[in-house]
PDB file of C-alpha atoms in Angstrom:
ATOM      1  CA  MET A 248     119.118  64.644 121.421  1.00 40.00           C
ATOM      2  CA  LYS A 249     115.878  65.462 123.190  1.00 41.00           C
ATOM      3  CA  ASN A 250     112.818  65.330 120.859  1.00 48.00           C
ATOM      4  CA  ALA A 251     115.019  64.118 118.021  1.00 46.00           C
ATOM      5  CA  TRP A 252     112.051  62.159 116.713  1.00 43.00           C
ATOM      6  CA  MET A 253     110.456  65.485 115.689  1.00 42.00           C
ATOM      7  CA  LEU A 254     113.223  66.494 113.262  1.00 41.00           C
ATOM      8  CA  PRO A 255     111.898  64.571 110.208  1.00 43.00           C
ATOM      9  CA  LEU A 256     108.414  65.973 110.840  1.00 40.00           C
ATOM     10  CA  LEU A 257     109.699  69.547 111.121  1.00 39.00           C
ATOM     11  CA  ALA A 258     111.720  69.117 107.942  1.00 40.00           C
ATOM     12  CA  ALA A 259     108.646  67.882 106.083  1.00 40.00           C
ATOM     13  CA  LEU A 260     106.556  70.790 107.351  1.00 38.00           C
ATOM     14  CA  ALA A 261     109.251  73.262 106.289  1.00 39.00           C
ATOM     15  CA  GLY A 262     109.130  71.830 102.794  1.00 38.00           C
ATOM     16  CA  CYS A 263     105.392  72.481 102.654  1.00 39.00           C
ATOM     17  CA  ALA A 264     105.602  76.051 103.935  1.00 37.00           C
ATOM     18  CA  THR A 265     104.100  78.794 101.774  1.00 34.00           C
ATOM     19  CA  PRO A 266     106.932  80.612  99.937  1.00 39.00           C
ATOM     20  CA  THR A 267     107.444  84.253 100.791  1.00 47.00           C
ATOM     21  CA  ALA A 268     106.442  86.853  98.225  1.00 68.00           C
ATOM     22  CA  ALA A 269     109.175  87.788  95.784  1.00 85.00           C
ATOM     23  CA  PRO A 270     110.803  91.123  96.626  1.00 92.00           C
ATOM     24  CA  VAL A 271     109.951  94.172  94.553  1.00 97.00           C
ATOM     25  CA  LEU A 272     112.927  94.972  92.326  1.00 98.00           C
ATOM     26  CA  GLY A 273     114.445  98.377  91.706  1.00 97.00           C
ATOM     27  CA  THR A 274     114.730 101.328  94.085  1.00 97.00           C
ATOM     28  CA  ARG A 275     112.216 101.606  96.903  1.00 97.00           C
ATOM     29  CA  PRO A 276     111.142 105.217  97.613  1.00 98.00           C
ATOM     30  CA  SER A 277     112.221 106.640 100.961  1.00 98.00           C
ATOM     31  CA  TYR A 278     108.835 108.262 101.656  1.00 98.00           C
ATOM     32  CA  LEU A 279     106.704 105.108 101.391  1.00 96.00           C
ATOM     33  CA  GLU A 280     106.633 102.809 104.430  1.00 93.00           C
ATOM     34  CA  SER A 281     104.290 100.264 102.872  1.00 94.00           C
ATOM     35  CA  VAL A 282     102.187  99.590  99.786  1.00 97.00           C
ATOM     36  CA  THR A 283      98.607  98.390  99.460  1.00 97.00           C
ATOM     37  CA  ALA A 284      98.783  94.635  99.956  1.00 93.00           C
ATOM     38  CA  ASP A 285      95.348  93.671  98.681  1.00 96.00           C
ATOM     39  CA  VAL A 286      94.730  94.979  95.180  1.00 97.00           C
ATOM     40  CA  PRO A 287      92.207  93.510  92.712  1.00 98.00           C
ATOM     41  CA  ASN A 288      93.663  90.511  90.876  1.00 98.00           C
ATOM     42  CA  GLY A 289      96.874  90.883  92.840  1.00 97.00           C
ATOM     43  CA  ALA A 290      97.609  87.165  92.383  1.00 97.00           C
ATOM     44  CA  ALA A 291      97.994  87.810  88.643  1.00 98.00           C
ATOM     45  CA  LEU A 292     100.570  90.578  89.123  1.00 98.00           C
ATOM     46  CA  ARG A 293     104.093  89.168  89.100  1.00 96.00           C
ATOM     47  CA  HIS A 294     107.706  90.321  88.779  1.00 97.00           C
ATOM     48  CA  ARG A 295     107.054  93.694  90.375  1.00 98.00           C
ATOM     49  CA  ILE A 296     109.457  96.600  89.924  1.00 98.00           C
ATOM     50  CA  TRP A 297     109.325 100.018  91.597  1.00 98.00           C
ATOM     51  CA  THR A 298     108.510 102.715  89.049  1.00 98.00           C
ATOM     52  CA  PRO A 299     111.587 104.893  88.510  1.00 98.00           C
ATOM     53  CA  ALA A 300     112.679 108.085  90.293  1.00 98.00           C
ATOM     54  CA  LEU A 301     109.838 108.087  92.810  1.00 98.00           C
ATOM     55  CA  ASP A 302     111.812 110.115  95.353  1.00 98.00           C
ATOM     56  CA  GLU A 303     112.358 112.777  92.684  1.00 98.00           C
ATOM     57  CA  GLY A 304     108.598 113.115  92.190  1.00 98.00           C
ATOM     58  CA  TYR A 305     108.259 111.547  88.724  1.00 98.00           C
ATOM     59  CA  VAL A 306     104.835 110.175  87.768  1.00 98.00           C
ATOM     60  CA  PRO A 307     104.977 107.126  85.426  1.00 98.00           C
ATOM     61  CA  GLN A 308     102.726 107.116  82.357  1.00 98.00           C
ATOM     62  CA  GLY A 309     103.976 105.257  79.282  1.00 98.00           C
ATOM     63  CA  LEU A 310     105.361 101.718  79.119  1.00 98.00           C
ATOM     64  CA  THR A 311     106.954  99.675  76.358  1.00 98.00           C
ATOM     65  CA  SER A 312     109.516  96.879  75.983  1.00 98.00           C
ATOM     66  CA  ALA A 313     112.564  96.231  73.835  1.00 98.00           C
ATOM     67  CA  GLY A 314     114.605  93.077  74.320  1.00 96.00           C
ATOM     68  CA  ALA A 315     115.810  92.753  77.917  1.00 97.00           C
ATOM     69  CA  HIS A 316     114.530  96.201  78.866  1.00 98.00           C
ATOM     70  CA  LEU A 317     111.351  98.053  79.691  1.00 98.00           C
ATOM     71  CA  PHE A 318     111.005 101.758  78.940  1.00 98.00           C
ATOM     72  CA  VAL A 319     108.930 104.032  81.181  1.00 98.00           C
ATOM     73  CA  SER A 320     107.982 107.603  80.283  1.00 98.00           C
ATOM     74  CA  SER A 321     107.259 109.913  83.220  1.00 98.00           C
ATOM     75  CA  TYR A 322     106.617 113.571  83.902  1.00 98.00           C
ATOM     76  CA  LYS A 323     107.656 115.646  86.925  1.00 98.00           C
ATOM     77  CA  PRO A 324     104.719 117.815  88.107  1.00 98.00           C
ATOM     78  CA  THR A 325     105.799 121.453  87.856  1.00 97.00           C
ATOM     79  CA  PRO A 326     105.746 123.901  89.605  1.00 96.00           C
ATOM     80  CA  ASP A 327     104.351 121.619  92.343  1.00 96.00           C
ATOM     81  CA  LEU A 328     102.625 118.285  92.886  1.00 96.00           C
ATOM     82  CA  LYS A 329      99.200 119.765  92.095  1.00 96.00           C
ATOM     83  CA  ALA A 330     100.221 120.202  88.448  1.00 97.00           C
ATOM     84  CA  ASN A 331      99.286 117.591  85.838  1.00 96.00           C
ATOM     85  CA  THR A 332     102.114 118.574  83.523  1.00 97.00           C
ATOM     86  CA  GLY A 333     105.861 119.031  83.698  1.00 97.00           C
ATOM     87  CA  PRO A 334     109.189 118.005  82.149  1.00 98.00           C
ATOM     88  CA  CYS A 335     109.213 114.527  80.556  1.00 98.00           C
ATOM     89  CA  ARG A 336     111.863 111.838  81.036  1.00 98.00           C
ATOM     90  CA  VAL A 337     112.185 108.329  79.574  1.00 98.00           C
ATOM     91  CA  PHE A 338     113.833 105.628  81.708  1.00 98.00           C
ATOM     92  CA  ARG A 339     115.301 102.336  80.506  1.00 98.00           C
ATOM     93  CA  ILE A 340     114.937  99.514  83.054  1.00 98.00           C
ATOM     94  CA  GLU A 341     116.498  96.063  83.097  1.00 98.00           C
ATOM     95  CA  ILE A 342     113.689  93.533  83.373  1.00 98.00           C
ATOM     96  CA  ALA A 343     115.775  90.943  85.250  1.00 97.00           C
ATOM     97  CA  SER A 344     117.057  93.265  87.988  1.00 97.00           C
ATOM     98  CA  GLY A 345     114.734  96.270  87.957  1.00 98.00           C
ATOM     99  CA  THR A 346     117.796  98.511  87.694  1.00 98.00           C
ATOM    100  CA  ILE A 347     117.599 101.807  85.803  1.00 98.00           C
ATOM    101  CA  ALA A 348     119.959 101.399  82.833  1.00 98.00           C
ATOM    102  CA  GLY A 349     119.916 104.923  81.448  1.00 98.00           C
ATOM    103  CA  HIS A 350     117.472 107.726  80.754  1.00 98.00           C
ATOM    104  CA  PHE A 351     116.943 110.713  78.496  1.00 98.00           C
ATOM    105  CA  ASP A 352     114.889 113.901  78.659  1.00 98.00           C
ATOM    106  CA  ILE A 353     112.499 115.321  76.089  1.00 98.00           C
ATOM    107  CA  PRO A 354     113.402 118.984  75.348  1.00 96.00           C
ATOM    108  CA  PRO A 355     111.645 121.400  77.735  1.00 92.00           C
ATOM    109  CA  GLY A 356     108.408 122.843  76.444  1.00 93.00           C
ATOM    110  CA  THR A 357     107.839 120.141  73.832  1.00 96.00           C
ATOM    111  CA  CYS A 358     106.461 117.417  76.134  1.00 97.00           C
ATOM    112  CA  THR A 359     104.362 117.865  79.277  1.00 97.00           C
ATOM    113  CA  HIS A 360     102.802 114.477  80.182  1.00 97.00           C
ATOM    114  CA  SER A 361     104.342 111.650  78.061  1.00 97.00           C
ATOM    115  CA  GLY A 362     101.171 109.572  78.229  1.00 97.00           C
ATOM    116  CA  GLY A 363     102.271 106.564  76.183  1.00 98.00           C
ATOM    117  CA  MET A 364     105.072 104.795  74.328  1.00 98.00           C
ATOM    118  CA  ALA A 365     105.599 101.989  71.841  1.00 98.00           C
ATOM    119  CA  TYR A 366     108.807 100.423  70.574  1.00 98.00           C
ATOM    120  CA  LEU A 367     108.623 100.155  66.781  1.00 98.00           C
ATOM    121  CA  GLY A 368     111.759  98.086  66.267  1.00 97.00           C
ATOM    122  CA  GLN A 369     115.057  99.042  64.625  1.00 96.00           C
ATOM    123  CA  GLY A 370     115.917 101.315  67.544  1.00 97.00           C
ATOM    124  CA  LYS A 371     112.881 103.575  67.092  1.00 98.00           C
ATOM    125  CA  LEU A 372     110.750 104.634  70.045  1.00 98.00           C
ATOM    126  CA  PHE A 373     107.322 106.197  69.504  1.00 98.00           C
ATOM    127  CA  LEU A 374     106.290 108.576  72.315  1.00 98.00           C
ATOM    128  CA  ALA A 375     102.860 110.180  72.613  1.00 98.00           C
ATOM    129  CA  ASP A 376     102.252 113.419  74.488  1.00 98.00           C
ATOM    130  CA  THR A 377      98.831 115.041  74.747  1.00 97.00           C
ATOM    131  CA  ARG A 378      99.249 117.176  71.628  1.00 97.00           C
ATOM    132  CA  ALA A 379     102.549 115.975  70.181  1.00 98.00           C
ATOM    133  CA  LEU A 380     104.105 112.750  68.862  1.00 98.00           C
ATOM    134  CA  PHE A 381     107.811 111.887  68.757  1.00 98.00           C
ATOM    135  CA  LEU A 382     109.810 109.284  66.826  1.00 98.00           C
ATOM    136  CA  ILE A 383     113.065 108.855  68.745  1.00 98.00           C
ATOM    137  CA  ASP A 384     116.363 107.147  67.956  1.00 98.00           C
ATOM    138  CA  VAL A 385     116.791 105.341  71.291  1.00 98.00           C
ATOM    139  CA  ASP A 386     120.559 104.776  71.166  1.00 98.00           C
ATOM    140  CA  LYS A 387     121.318 108.390  70.281  1.00 98.00           C
ATOM    141  CA  ALA A 388     118.973 109.727  72.948  1.00 98.00           C
ATOM    142  CA  LEU A 389     120.392 107.468  75.656  1.00 98.00           C
ATOM    143  CA  ALA A 390     123.956 108.368  74.695  1.00 98.00           C
ATOM    144  CA  SER A 391     123.334 112.121  74.917  1.00 98.00           C
ATOM    145  CA  GLY A 392     120.733 112.139  77.695  1.00 98.00           C
ATOM    146  CA  THR A 393     118.240 114.016  75.526  1.00 98.00           C
ATOM    147  CA  SER A 394     116.040 113.345  72.520  1.00 98.00           C
ATOM    148  CA  ALA A 395     117.103 116.705  71.048  1.00 97.00           C
ATOM    149  CA  GLY A 396     118.781 115.963  67.727  1.00 96.00           C
ATOM    150  CA  ALA A 397     117.634 112.352  67.894  1.00 97.00           C
ATOM    151  CA  SER A 398     113.956 112.630  67.022  1.00 97.00           C
ATOM    152  CA  LYS A 399     111.257 113.809  64.648  1.00 97.00           C
ATOM    153  CA  SER A 400     108.018 115.289  65.955  1.00 98.00           C
ATOM    154  CA  ILE A 401     104.465 116.032  64.867  1.00 97.00           C
ATOM    155  CA  LYS A 402     101.879 118.200  66.562  1.00 98.00           C
ATOM    156  CA  ILE A 403      98.356 116.768  66.715  1.00 98.00           C
ATOM    157  CA  THR A 404      95.000 118.501  66.928  1.00 98.00           C
ATOM    158  CA  GLY A 405      91.283 117.864  66.440  1.00 97.00           C
ATOM    159  CA  GLU A 406      90.166 114.441  67.644  1.00 97.00           C
ATOM    160  CA  LEU A 407      93.750 113.179  67.943  1.00 98.00           C
ATOM    161  CA  ARG A 408      95.140 113.035  71.480  1.00 97.00           C
ATOM    162  CA  GLY A 409      98.219 111.208  72.696  1.00 98.00           C
ATOM    163  CA  SER A 410      96.874 109.896  75.995  1.00 98.00           C
ATOM    164  CA  TYR A 411      98.574 106.533  75.315  1.00 98.00           C
ATOM    165  CA  ALA A 412     100.244 104.624  72.474  1.00 98.00           C
ATOM    166  CA  THR A 413     100.836 101.121  71.155  1.00 98.00           C
ATOM    167  CA  PHE A 414     102.138  99.237  68.108  1.00 98.00           C
ATOM    168  CA  ASP A 415     100.409  96.440  66.185  1.00 97.00           C
ATOM    169  CA  GLY A 416     103.576  95.127  64.533  1.00 96.00           C
ATOM    170  CA  LYS A 417     103.191  97.385  61.498  1.00 96.00           C
ATOM    171  CA  ASP A 418     101.717 100.730  62.564  1.00 97.00           C
ATOM    172  CA  PRO A 419     101.688 102.876  65.717  1.00 98.00           C
ATOM    173  CA  TRP A 420      98.410 103.794  67.411  1.00 98.00           C
ATOM    174  CA  ILE A 421      97.381 106.559  69.801  1.00 98.00           C
ATOM    175  CA  GLY A 422      94.289 106.808  71.978  1.00 98.00           C
ATOM    176  CA  THR A 423      92.214 109.285  73.945  1.00 97.00           C
ATOM    177  CA  TRP A 424      91.428 109.324  77.675  1.00 97.00           C
ATOM    178  CA  THR A 425      87.920 110.711  78.021  1.00 97.00           C
ATOM    179  CA  LYS A 426      84.648 110.332  79.932  1.00 97.00           C
ATOM    180  CA  GLU A 427      82.634 110.974  76.746  1.00 97.00           C
ATOM    181  CA  GLN A 428      81.861 107.802  74.792  1.00 93.00           C
ATOM    182  CA  PRO A 429      81.903 109.313  71.267  1.00 93.00           C
ATOM    183  CA  LYS A 430      85.459 110.565  71.868  1.00 96.00           C
ATOM    184  CA  ALA A 431      86.766 107.285  73.318  1.00 98.00           C
ATOM    185  CA  ARG A 432      88.731 106.022  70.317  1.00 98.00           C
ATOM    186  CA  MET A 433      92.115 104.756  69.183  1.00 98.00           C
ATOM    187  CA  PHE A 434      93.672 105.899  65.899  1.00 98.00           C
ATOM    188  CA  ARG A 435      96.077 103.962  63.675  1.00 98.00           C
ATOM    189  CA  LEU A 436      98.789 106.092  62.117  1.00 98.00           C
ATOM    190  CA  ASP A 437     101.331 105.609  59.353  1.00 95.00           C
ATOM    191  CA  GLN A 438     104.996 105.937  60.376  1.00 92.00           C
ATOM    192  CA  ARG A 439     105.610 107.883  57.164  1.00 94.00           C
ATOM    193  CA  LEU A 440     103.774 110.836  58.733  1.00 96.00           C
ATOM    194  CA  PHE A 441     107.061 111.687  60.478  1.00 96.00           C
ATOM    195  CA  ASP A 442     108.775 112.025  57.098  1.00 95.00           C
ATOM    196  CA  GLU A 443     105.961 113.966  55.456  1.00 96.00           C
ATOM    197  CA  PHE A 444     104.919 116.218  58.359  1.00 97.00           C
ATOM    198  CA  ASP A 445     107.956 116.536  60.638  1.00 96.00           C
ATOM    199  CA  GLY A 446     107.484 119.749  62.622  1.00 96.00           C
ATOM    200  CA  GLN A 447     103.945 120.237  61.294  1.00 97.00           C
ATOM    201  CA  THR A 448     100.420 119.662  62.645  1.00 97.00           C
ATOM    202  CA  VAL A 449      98.071 116.844  61.631  1.00 97.00           C
ATOM    203  CA  ARG A 450      94.497 115.965  62.592  1.00 97.00           C
ATOM    204  CA  GLU A 451      92.251 112.892  62.501  1.00 97.00           C
ATOM    205  CA  ASN A 452      91.846 112.894  58.708  1.00 97.00           C
ATOM    206  CA  ARG A 453      95.460 111.651  58.537  1.00 96.00           C
ATOM    207  CA  ALA A 454      94.632 108.547  60.578  1.00 98.00           C
ATOM    208  CA  ALA A 455      94.438 105.289  58.647  1.00 97.00           C
ATOM    209  CA  GLU A 456      91.776 103.820  60.938  1.00 97.00           C
ATOM    210  CA  SER A 457      89.979 104.322  64.251  1.00 98.00           C
ATOM    211  CA  ILE A 458      88.176 101.977  66.635  1.00 98.00           C
ATOM    212  CA  PRO A 459      86.125 102.511  69.828  1.00 98.00           C
ATOM    213  CA  VAL A 460      87.638 101.841  73.267  1.00 98.00           C
ATOM    214  CA  PRO A 461      86.300 101.928  76.844  1.00 98.00           C
ATOM    215  CA  LEU A 462      85.938 105.172  78.782  1.00 98.00           C
ATOM    216  CA  GLU A 463      88.903 106.552  80.748  1.00 98.00           C
ATOM    217  CA  ALA A 464      91.375 104.389  78.794  1.00 98.00           C
ATOM    218  CA  GLN A 465      94.983 104.846  79.911  1.00 98.00           C
ATOM    219  CA  GLY A 466      96.952 102.328  77.867  1.00 98.00           C
ATOM    220  CA  ALA A 467      96.810  99.628  75.199  1.00 98.00           C
ATOM    221  CA  ALA A 468      98.797  96.685  73.871  1.00 98.00           C
ATOM    222  CA  PHE A 469      98.294  94.093  71.131  1.00 98.00           C
ATOM    223  CA  ASP A 470      99.277  90.550  72.103  1.00 97.00           C
ATOM    224  CA  LYS A 471     100.646  87.828  69.838  1.00 94.00           C
ATOM    225  CA  ALA A 472      97.177  86.282  69.433  1.00 94.00           C
ATOM    226  CA  GLY A 473      95.770  89.512  68.035  1.00 93.00           C
ATOM    227  CA  ASN A 474      93.883  90.572  71.164  1.00 96.00           C
ATOM    228  CA  LEU A 475      93.889  94.235  72.133  1.00 98.00           C
ATOM    229  CA  TRP A 476      94.347  94.805  75.863  1.00 98.00           C
ATOM    230  CA  VAL A 477      93.201  98.197  77.159  1.00 98.00           C
ATOM    231  CA  SER A 478      93.695  99.641  80.641  1.00 98.00           C
ATOM    232  CA  ALA A 479      91.379 102.194  82.228  1.00 98.00           C
ATOM    233  CA  SER A 480      91.544 103.867  85.621  1.00 98.00           C
ATOM    234  CA  ASN A 481      91.293 106.806  87.950  1.00 97.00           C
ATOM    235  CA  GLY A 482      92.222 107.274  91.604  1.00 97.00           C
ATOM    236  CA  GLN A 483      89.473 104.965  92.862  1.00 97.00           C
ATOM    237  CA  TRP A 484      89.529 101.983  90.492  1.00 98.00           C
ATOM    238  CA  GLY A 485      91.300 100.227  87.664  1.00 98.00           C
ATOM    239  CA  LYS A 486      90.093  98.019  84.805  1.00 98.00           C
ATOM    240  CA  LEU A 487      91.752  95.746  82.270  1.00 98.00           C
ATOM    241  CA  TYR A 488      89.791  94.980  79.103  1.00 98.00           C
ATOM    242  CA  ARG A 489      90.374  92.440  76.354  1.00 98.00           C
ATOM    243  CA  LEU A 490      89.024  93.676  73.013  1.00 98.00           C
ATOM    244  CA  ASP A 491      88.896  92.209  69.551  1.00 97.00           C
ATOM    245  CA  ARG A 492      90.518  93.956  66.594  1.00 94.00           C
ATOM    246  CA  GLN A 493      87.336  95.951  65.923  1.00 95.00           C
ATOM    247  CA  GLY A 494      87.165  97.335  69.478  1.00 96.00           C
ATOM    248  CA  ALA A 495      84.431  95.095  70.919  1.00 97.00           C
ATOM    249  CA  VAL A 496      84.941  94.230  74.601  1.00 98.00           C
ATOM    250  CA  LYS A 497      85.319  90.471  75.121  1.00 98.00           C
ATOM    251  CA  ALA A 498      86.362  90.431  78.799  1.00 98.00           C
ATOM    252  CA  ALA A 499      86.853  92.869  81.693  1.00 98.00           C
ATOM    253  CA  TYR A 500      88.766  92.505  84.950  1.00 98.00           C
ATOM    254  CA  ASP A 501      89.112  94.643  88.065  1.00 98.00           C
ATOM    255  CA  MET A 502      92.637  95.963  88.534  1.00 98.00           C
ATOM    256  CA  VAL A 503      94.713  98.236  90.738  1.00 98.00           C
ATOM    257  CA  ALA A 504      93.694 101.911  90.823  1.00 98.00           C
ATOM    258  CA  GLY A 505      95.878 104.237  88.771  1.00 98.00           C
ATOM    259  CA  LEU A 506      96.617 101.583  86.136  1.00 98.00           C
ATOM    260  CA  GLU A 507      98.404 103.310  83.259  1.00 98.00           C
ATOM    261  CA  ASP A 508     100.042 102.032  80.068  1.00 98.00           C
ATOM    262  CA  LEU A 509     100.467  98.409  78.952  1.00 98.00           C
ATOM    263  CA  THR A 510     102.998  96.541  76.833  1.00 98.00           C
ATOM    264  CA  VAL A 511     103.634  93.025  75.550  1.00 98.00           C
ATOM    265  CA  ASP A 512     107.288  91.960  75.512  1.00 97.00           C
ATOM    266  CA  GLU A 513     109.093  89.774  72.962  1.00 94.00           C
ATOM    267  CA  ALA A 514     108.194  86.648  74.944  1.00 95.00           C
ATOM    268  CA  GLY A 515     104.500  87.550  74.734  1.00 96.00           C
ATOM    269  CA  ARG A 516     104.183  88.573  78.389  1.00 97.00           C
ATOM    270  CA  LEU A 517     101.742  91.366  79.277  1.00 98.00           C
ATOM    271  CA  TRP A 518     102.989  94.192  81.511  1.00 98.00           C
ATOM    272  CA  GLY A 519     101.385  97.203  83.172  1.00 98.00           C
ATOM    273  CA  LEU A 520     102.165  99.890  85.734  1.00 98.00           C
ATOM    274  CA  SER A 521     100.330 102.049  88.271  1.00 98.00           C
ATOM    275  CA  GLU A 522     100.846 105.696  89.174  1.00 98.00           C
ATOM    276  CA  SER A 523      99.234 105.179  92.596  1.00 98.00           C
ATOM    277  CA  GLY A 524     101.641 105.724  95.484  1.00 98.00           C
ATOM    278  CA  THR A 525     103.693 108.354  93.679  1.00 98.00           C
ATOM    279  CA  ARG A 526     104.290 111.586  95.618  1.00 98.00           C
ATOM    280  CA  LYS A 527     101.580 113.294  93.570  1.00 98.00           C
ATOM    281  CA  TYR A 528      98.942 110.720  94.488  1.00 98.00           C
ATOM    282  CA  LEU A 529      99.700 109.881  98.114  1.00 97.00           C
ATOM    283  CA  HIS A 530      96.176 111.067  98.990  1.00 97.00           C
ATOM    284  CA  TRP A 531      94.664 108.154  97.026  1.00 98.00           C
ATOM    285  CA  PRO A 532      93.498 105.125  99.051  1.00 97.00           C
ATOM    286  CA  THR A 533      95.751 102.845  96.940  1.00 98.00           C
ATOM    287  CA  ARG A 534      99.541 102.970  97.047  1.00 98.00           C
ATOM    288  CA  PHE A 535     101.049 100.604  94.495  1.00 98.00           C
ATOM    289  CA  PRO A 536     103.758 102.386  92.433  1.00 98.00           C
ATOM    290  CA  HIS A 537     104.906  99.281  90.583  1.00 98.00           C
ATOM    291  CA  ILE A 538     105.587  97.962  87.121  1.00 98.00           C
ATOM    292  CA  PHE A 539     104.292  94.398  86.967  1.00 98.00           C
ATOM    293  CA  GLN A 540     103.854  91.417  84.706  1.00 98.00           C
ATOM    294  CA  ILE A 541     100.190  90.443  84.279  1.00 98.00           C
ATOM    295  CA  ASP A 542      99.355  86.751  83.968  1.00 98.00           C
ATOM    296  CA  PRO A 543      96.073  86.568  81.975  1.00 97.00           C
ATOM    297  CA  ALA A 544      95.523  82.951  83.063  1.00 96.00           C
ATOM    298  CA  ARG A 545      95.191  84.097  86.689  1.00 97.00           C
ATOM    299  CA  LEU A 546      92.785  86.968  86.081  1.00 98.00           C
ATOM    300  CA  LYS A 547      89.350  86.595  87.624  1.00 96.00           C
TER     301      LYS A 547
END
């Protein structure tokens, strides 16, 4: 064969070729031809999954994990994409495949943004809306397609806002998105509030503890080492902070714009998601509507 001497060399070069990027799992939206390729710390963002129901106009907000699944809470801007509120839906997503494996709706009028979630164990999902908190029996809600009849709820007022939520292994927390430093705080709550005040309103005096957080915080997650990871963002930038248990910032990293909630799965892996690239935010310079695993060792 002509040039047969080149075959071993070509084979060796092929073995050294740079591997292609792993495909994004889940359902790609029909309206988006491409995503932003160069996002801050993109090398640390792995196992990407399209956020759910993008073609339907849902905007992802909350994120949590339970076993082999991630849960994403989203709202559908109503009456149009200019709205910042709308009906809330929770999606269950298989981590391995990115496939939607069920969903349920929050009863109309009771939830308008679904800013954050935390899985509390024993089949209980904690969902935070701006002025309401829900404790949901996941299996019942998934089976019926609604959290109606499968949840307890509390209204919140005063300094309490459900912009995002997390769980420290014992108690749920909620936090406030704000541009005013004195109001930028997270509050630790007692799960027993749902038994004592189901259907009632509580304020900050019912919180067991509060700590400061960075401005424009969008999500939080405690890792297995006791660090508190906090996301912050708007349409122009994103930040990921590592805090100690008292709320002091120990590290900060640039991240994708529109970074929302965070979670740490059972294996200790950190996850996040971005609302950029959803139908509502197509006017933003960044388009990256993904759930992604964040590798802290690769952050710069």
